[in-house]
Tab-separated table of C-alpha atoms in Angstrom:
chain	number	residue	atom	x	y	z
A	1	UNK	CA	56.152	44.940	-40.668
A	2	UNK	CA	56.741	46.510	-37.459
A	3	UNK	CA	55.285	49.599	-37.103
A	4	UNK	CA	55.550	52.134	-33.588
A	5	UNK	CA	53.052	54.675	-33.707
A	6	UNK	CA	53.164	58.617	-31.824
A	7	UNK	CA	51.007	61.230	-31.595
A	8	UNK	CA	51.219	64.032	-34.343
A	9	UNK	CA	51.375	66.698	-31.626
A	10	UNK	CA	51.549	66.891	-27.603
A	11	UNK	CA	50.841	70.381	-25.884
A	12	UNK	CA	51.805	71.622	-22.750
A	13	UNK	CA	51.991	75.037	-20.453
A	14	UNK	CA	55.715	75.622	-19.426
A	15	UNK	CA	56.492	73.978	-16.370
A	16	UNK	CA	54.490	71.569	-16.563
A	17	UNK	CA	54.770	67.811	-17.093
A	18	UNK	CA	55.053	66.405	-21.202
A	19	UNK	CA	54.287	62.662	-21.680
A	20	UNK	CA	55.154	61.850	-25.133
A	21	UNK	CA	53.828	57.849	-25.951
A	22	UNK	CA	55.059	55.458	-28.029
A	23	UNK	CA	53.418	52.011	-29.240
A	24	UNK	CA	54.578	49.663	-30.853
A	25	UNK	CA	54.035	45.721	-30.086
A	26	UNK	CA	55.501	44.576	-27.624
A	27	UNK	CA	58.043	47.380	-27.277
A	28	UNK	CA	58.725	46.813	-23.557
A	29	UNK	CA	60.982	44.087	-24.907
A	30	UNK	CA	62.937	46.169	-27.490
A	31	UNK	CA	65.972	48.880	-26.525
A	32	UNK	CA	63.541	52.243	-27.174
A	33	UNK	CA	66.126	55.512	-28.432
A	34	UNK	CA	64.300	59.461	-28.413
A	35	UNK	CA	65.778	62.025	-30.407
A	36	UNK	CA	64.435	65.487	-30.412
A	37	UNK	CA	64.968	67.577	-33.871
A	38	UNK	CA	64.542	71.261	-33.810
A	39	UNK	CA	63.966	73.396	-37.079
A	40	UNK	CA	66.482	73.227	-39.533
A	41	UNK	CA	68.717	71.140	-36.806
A	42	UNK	CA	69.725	67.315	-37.257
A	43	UNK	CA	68.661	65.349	-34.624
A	44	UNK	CA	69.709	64.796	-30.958
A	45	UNK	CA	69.582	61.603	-28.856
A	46	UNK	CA	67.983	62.931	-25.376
A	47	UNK	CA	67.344	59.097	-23.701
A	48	UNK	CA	68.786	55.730	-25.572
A	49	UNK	CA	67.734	51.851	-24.316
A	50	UNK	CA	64.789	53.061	-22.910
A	51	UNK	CA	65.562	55.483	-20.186
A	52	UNK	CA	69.215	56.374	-20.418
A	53	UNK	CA	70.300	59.931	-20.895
A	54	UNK	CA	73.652	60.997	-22.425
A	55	UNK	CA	75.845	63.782	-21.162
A	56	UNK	CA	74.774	67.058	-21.280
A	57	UNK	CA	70.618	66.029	-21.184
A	58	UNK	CA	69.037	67.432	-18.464
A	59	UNK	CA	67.634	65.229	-15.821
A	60	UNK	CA	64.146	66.716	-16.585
A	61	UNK	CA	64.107	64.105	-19.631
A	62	UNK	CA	63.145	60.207	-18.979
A	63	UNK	CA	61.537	57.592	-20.543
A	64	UNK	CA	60.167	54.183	-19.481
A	65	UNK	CA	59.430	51.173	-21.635
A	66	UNK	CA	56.384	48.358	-20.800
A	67	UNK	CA	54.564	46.061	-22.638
A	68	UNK	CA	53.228	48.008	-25.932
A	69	UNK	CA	54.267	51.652	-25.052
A	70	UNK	CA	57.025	53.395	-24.573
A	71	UNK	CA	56.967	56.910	-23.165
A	72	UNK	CA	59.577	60.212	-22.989
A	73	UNK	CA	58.733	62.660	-20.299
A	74	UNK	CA	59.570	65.893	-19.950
A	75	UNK	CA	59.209	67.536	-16.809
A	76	UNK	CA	59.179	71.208	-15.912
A	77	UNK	CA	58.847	71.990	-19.493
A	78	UNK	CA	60.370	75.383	-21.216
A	79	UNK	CA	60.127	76.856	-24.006
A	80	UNK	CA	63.214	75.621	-25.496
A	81	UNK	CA	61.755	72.003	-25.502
A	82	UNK	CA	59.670	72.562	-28.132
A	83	UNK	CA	60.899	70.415	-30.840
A	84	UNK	CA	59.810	67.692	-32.637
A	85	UNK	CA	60.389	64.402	-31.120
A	86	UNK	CA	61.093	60.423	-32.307
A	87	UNK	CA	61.120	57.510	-30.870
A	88	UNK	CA	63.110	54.596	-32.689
A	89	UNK	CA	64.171	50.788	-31.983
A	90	UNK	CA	66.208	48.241	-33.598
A	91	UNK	CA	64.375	44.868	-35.579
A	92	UNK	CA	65.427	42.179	-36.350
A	93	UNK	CA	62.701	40.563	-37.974
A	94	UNK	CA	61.998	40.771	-41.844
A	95	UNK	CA	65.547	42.608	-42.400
A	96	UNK	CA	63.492	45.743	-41.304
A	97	UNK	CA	66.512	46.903	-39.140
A	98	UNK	CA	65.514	50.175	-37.599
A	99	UNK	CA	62.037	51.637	-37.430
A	100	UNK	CA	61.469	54.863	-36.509
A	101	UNK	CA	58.358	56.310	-34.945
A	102	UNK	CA	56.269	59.283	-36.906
A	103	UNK	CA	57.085	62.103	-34.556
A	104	UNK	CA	55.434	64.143	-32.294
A	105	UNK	CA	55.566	67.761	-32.451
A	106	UNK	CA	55.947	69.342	-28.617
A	107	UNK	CA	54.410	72.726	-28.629
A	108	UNK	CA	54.806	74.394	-25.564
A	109	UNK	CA	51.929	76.843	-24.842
B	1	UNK	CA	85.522	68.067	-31.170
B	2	UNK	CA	83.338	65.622	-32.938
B	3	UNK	CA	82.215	66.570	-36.823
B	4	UNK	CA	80.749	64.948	-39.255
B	5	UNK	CA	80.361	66.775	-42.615
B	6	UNK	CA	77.932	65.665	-45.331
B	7	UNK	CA	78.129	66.789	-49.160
B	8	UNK	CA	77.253	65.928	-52.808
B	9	UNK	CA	73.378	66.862	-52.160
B	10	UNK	CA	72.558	68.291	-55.494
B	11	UNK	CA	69.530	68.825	-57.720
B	12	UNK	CA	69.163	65.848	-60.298
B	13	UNK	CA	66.696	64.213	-63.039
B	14	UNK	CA	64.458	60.687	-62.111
B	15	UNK	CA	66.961	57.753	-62.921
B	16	UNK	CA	70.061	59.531	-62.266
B	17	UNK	CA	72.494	58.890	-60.234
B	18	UNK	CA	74.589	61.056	-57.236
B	19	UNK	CA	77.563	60.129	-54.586
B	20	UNK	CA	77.136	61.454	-51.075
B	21	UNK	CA	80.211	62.031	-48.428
B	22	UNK	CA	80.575	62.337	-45.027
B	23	UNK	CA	83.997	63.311	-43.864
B	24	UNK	CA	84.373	63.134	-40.172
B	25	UNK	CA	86.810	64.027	-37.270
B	26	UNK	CA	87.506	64.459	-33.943
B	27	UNK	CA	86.880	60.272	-33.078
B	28	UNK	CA	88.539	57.257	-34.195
B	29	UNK	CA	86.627	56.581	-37.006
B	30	UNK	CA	87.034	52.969	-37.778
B	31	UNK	CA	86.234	52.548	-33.925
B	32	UNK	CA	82.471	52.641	-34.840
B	33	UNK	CA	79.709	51.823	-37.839
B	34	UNK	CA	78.622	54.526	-39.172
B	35	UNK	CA	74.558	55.174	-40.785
B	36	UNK	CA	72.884	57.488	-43.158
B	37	UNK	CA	68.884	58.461	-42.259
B	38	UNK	CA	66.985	60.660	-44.554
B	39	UNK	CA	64.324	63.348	-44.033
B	40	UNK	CA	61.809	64.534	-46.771
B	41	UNK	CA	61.314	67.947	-46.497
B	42	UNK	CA	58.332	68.566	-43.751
B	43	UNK	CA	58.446	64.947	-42.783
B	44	UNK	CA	59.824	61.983	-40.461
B	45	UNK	CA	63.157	60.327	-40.756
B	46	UNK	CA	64.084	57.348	-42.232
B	47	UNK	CA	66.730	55.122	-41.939
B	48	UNK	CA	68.781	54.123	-45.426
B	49	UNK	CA	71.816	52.653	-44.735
B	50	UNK	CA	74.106	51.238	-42.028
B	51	UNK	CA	77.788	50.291	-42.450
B	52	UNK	CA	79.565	48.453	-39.743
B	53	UNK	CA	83.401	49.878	-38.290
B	54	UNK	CA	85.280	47.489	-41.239
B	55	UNK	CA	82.504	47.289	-44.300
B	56	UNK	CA	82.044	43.748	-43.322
B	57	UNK	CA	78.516	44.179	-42.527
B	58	UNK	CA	76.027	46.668	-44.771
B	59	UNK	CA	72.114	46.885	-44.775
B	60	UNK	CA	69.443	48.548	-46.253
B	61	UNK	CA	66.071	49.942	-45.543
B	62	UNK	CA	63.735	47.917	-48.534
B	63	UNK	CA	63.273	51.274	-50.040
B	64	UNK	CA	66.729	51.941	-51.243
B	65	UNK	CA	67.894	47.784	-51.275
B	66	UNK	CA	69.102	47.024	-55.016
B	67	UNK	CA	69.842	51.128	-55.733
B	68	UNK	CA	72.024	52.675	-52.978
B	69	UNK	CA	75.514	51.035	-51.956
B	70	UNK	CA	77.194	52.665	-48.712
B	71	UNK	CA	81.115	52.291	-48.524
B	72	UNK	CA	83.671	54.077	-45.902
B	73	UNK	CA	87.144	54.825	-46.231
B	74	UNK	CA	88.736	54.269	-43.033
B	75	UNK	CA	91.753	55.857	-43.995
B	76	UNK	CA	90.163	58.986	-45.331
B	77	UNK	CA	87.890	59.228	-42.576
B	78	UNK	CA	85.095	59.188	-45.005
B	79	UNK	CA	81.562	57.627	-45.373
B	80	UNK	CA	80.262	57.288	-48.691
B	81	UNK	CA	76.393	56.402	-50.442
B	82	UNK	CA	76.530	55.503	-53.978
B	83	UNK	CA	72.590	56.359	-55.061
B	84	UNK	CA	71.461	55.010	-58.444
B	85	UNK	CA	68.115	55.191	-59.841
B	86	UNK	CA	67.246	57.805	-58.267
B	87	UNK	CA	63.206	58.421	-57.649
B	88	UNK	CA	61.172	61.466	-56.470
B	89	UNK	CA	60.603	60.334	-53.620
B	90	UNK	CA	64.196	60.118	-52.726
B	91	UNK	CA	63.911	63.952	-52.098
B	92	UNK	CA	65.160	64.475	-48.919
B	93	UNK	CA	67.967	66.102	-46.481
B	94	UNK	CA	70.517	63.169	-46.064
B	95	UNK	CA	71.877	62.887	-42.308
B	96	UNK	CA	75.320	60.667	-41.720
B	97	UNK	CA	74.889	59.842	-38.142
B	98	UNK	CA	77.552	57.912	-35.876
B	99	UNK	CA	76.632	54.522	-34.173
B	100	UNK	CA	77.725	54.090	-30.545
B	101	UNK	CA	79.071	50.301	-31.601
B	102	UNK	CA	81.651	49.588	-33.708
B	103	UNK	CA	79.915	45.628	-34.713
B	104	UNK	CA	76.588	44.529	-35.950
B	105	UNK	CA	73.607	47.298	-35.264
B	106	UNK	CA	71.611	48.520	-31.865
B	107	UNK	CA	72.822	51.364	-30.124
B	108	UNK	CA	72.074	54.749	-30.859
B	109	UNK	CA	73.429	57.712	-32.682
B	110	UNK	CA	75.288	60.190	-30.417
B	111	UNK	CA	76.701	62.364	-33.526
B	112	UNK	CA	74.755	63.609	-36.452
B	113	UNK	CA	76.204	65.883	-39.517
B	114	UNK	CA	73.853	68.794	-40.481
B	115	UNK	CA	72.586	67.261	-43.921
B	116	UNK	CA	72.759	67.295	-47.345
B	117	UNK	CA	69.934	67.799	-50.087
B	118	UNK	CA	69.240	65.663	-52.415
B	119	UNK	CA	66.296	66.678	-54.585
B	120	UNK	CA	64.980	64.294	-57.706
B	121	UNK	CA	62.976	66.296	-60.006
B	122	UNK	CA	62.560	67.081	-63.811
């Protein structure tokens, strides 16, 4: 089965630069979604197919997608970024239909 | 404004069975499928269930295939998930999310309700 693997946790000072990874194999050819989910919150798309970002996300939040990693990055991070964050793709394969990454808790120092 | 409104989490015994609702406004509902992920208390989400914008199309994550039966009412503006045989480890806050496509799956989920609890227990 298809598996896409994150880091339990990612730290980082405010305004500095989060890099949040995302493996799976070969993602770079799969549409990669990241939702962030605060405490008690549902969860919010923040870039979909890879390194789109709705309305209302700030520019500070991109992701790229190559070969066997996907990545979210957060630049000039605050303290309101800290959140817990997915990544999740589509499958086709083995009726699997959406797999969803383990999350990876942002803690800003 | 967009809303989606989950209930019908309760507390109920292993092998049981409970109906969950979403009843949503503020889009054209039959304009788009329409998904339920879980969360386990403390852990990562998980996808159950996707219904497409005119029931024509349903899946299942393995976990729940054979036990839990989505449905929608387009003219009630309502999503539904039948879940029989309920488990343990079917504890869990139940999201109904919208889909950005109204056919067959990909996309993403722009609108999420704020959950409903489901806990299996004795």
């Amino acid at each position: 089965s298809y598996v896409l693997t994150q880091p339990p946790s990612v730290s980082v000072a405010p305004g500095q630069t989060a890099r949040i990874p995302c493996g799976g194999s070969n993602i770079g050819s799969k549409n990669v979604n990241w939702y962030h989910q605060k405490p008690g919150q549902a969860p919010v798309v923040v870039v979909y197919d890879d390194s789109d970002r709705p309305s209302g996300i700030p520019e500070r939040f991109s992701g790229t997608n190559s070969e066997n990693t996907a990545t979210l990055t957060i630049s000039s991070v605050e303290a309101g970024d800290e959140a817990d964050y997915y990544c999740q793709v589509w499958e086709s394969s083995n009726d699997q239909y959406v797999i969803f990454g383990g999350g990876t808790r942002l803690t800003v120092l | 404004e967009v809303q989606l409104v989950e209930s019908g989490g309760d507390l109920v015994q292993p092998g049981r069975s409970l109906r969950l609702s979403c009843v949503v406004s503020g889009f054209i509902f039959d304009d788009y499928a329409m998904h339920w992920v879980r969360q386990a208390p403390g852990k990562g989400l998980e996808w159950v269930s996707g219904i497409d914008w005119n029931s024509g199309n349903l899946a299942y994550a393995d976990s729940v295939e054979g036990r839990f039966t989505i449905s929608r009412d387009n003219a009630k503006n309502s999503l539904h998930l039948q879940m029989n045989s309920l488990r343990a480890e079917d504890t869990a806050f139940y999201y109904c999310a919208k889909g950005v496509y109204s056919t067959g799956w990909g996309g993403y989920w722009d609108y999420w309700g704020q959950g409903t609890l489901v806990t299996v227990s004795s």
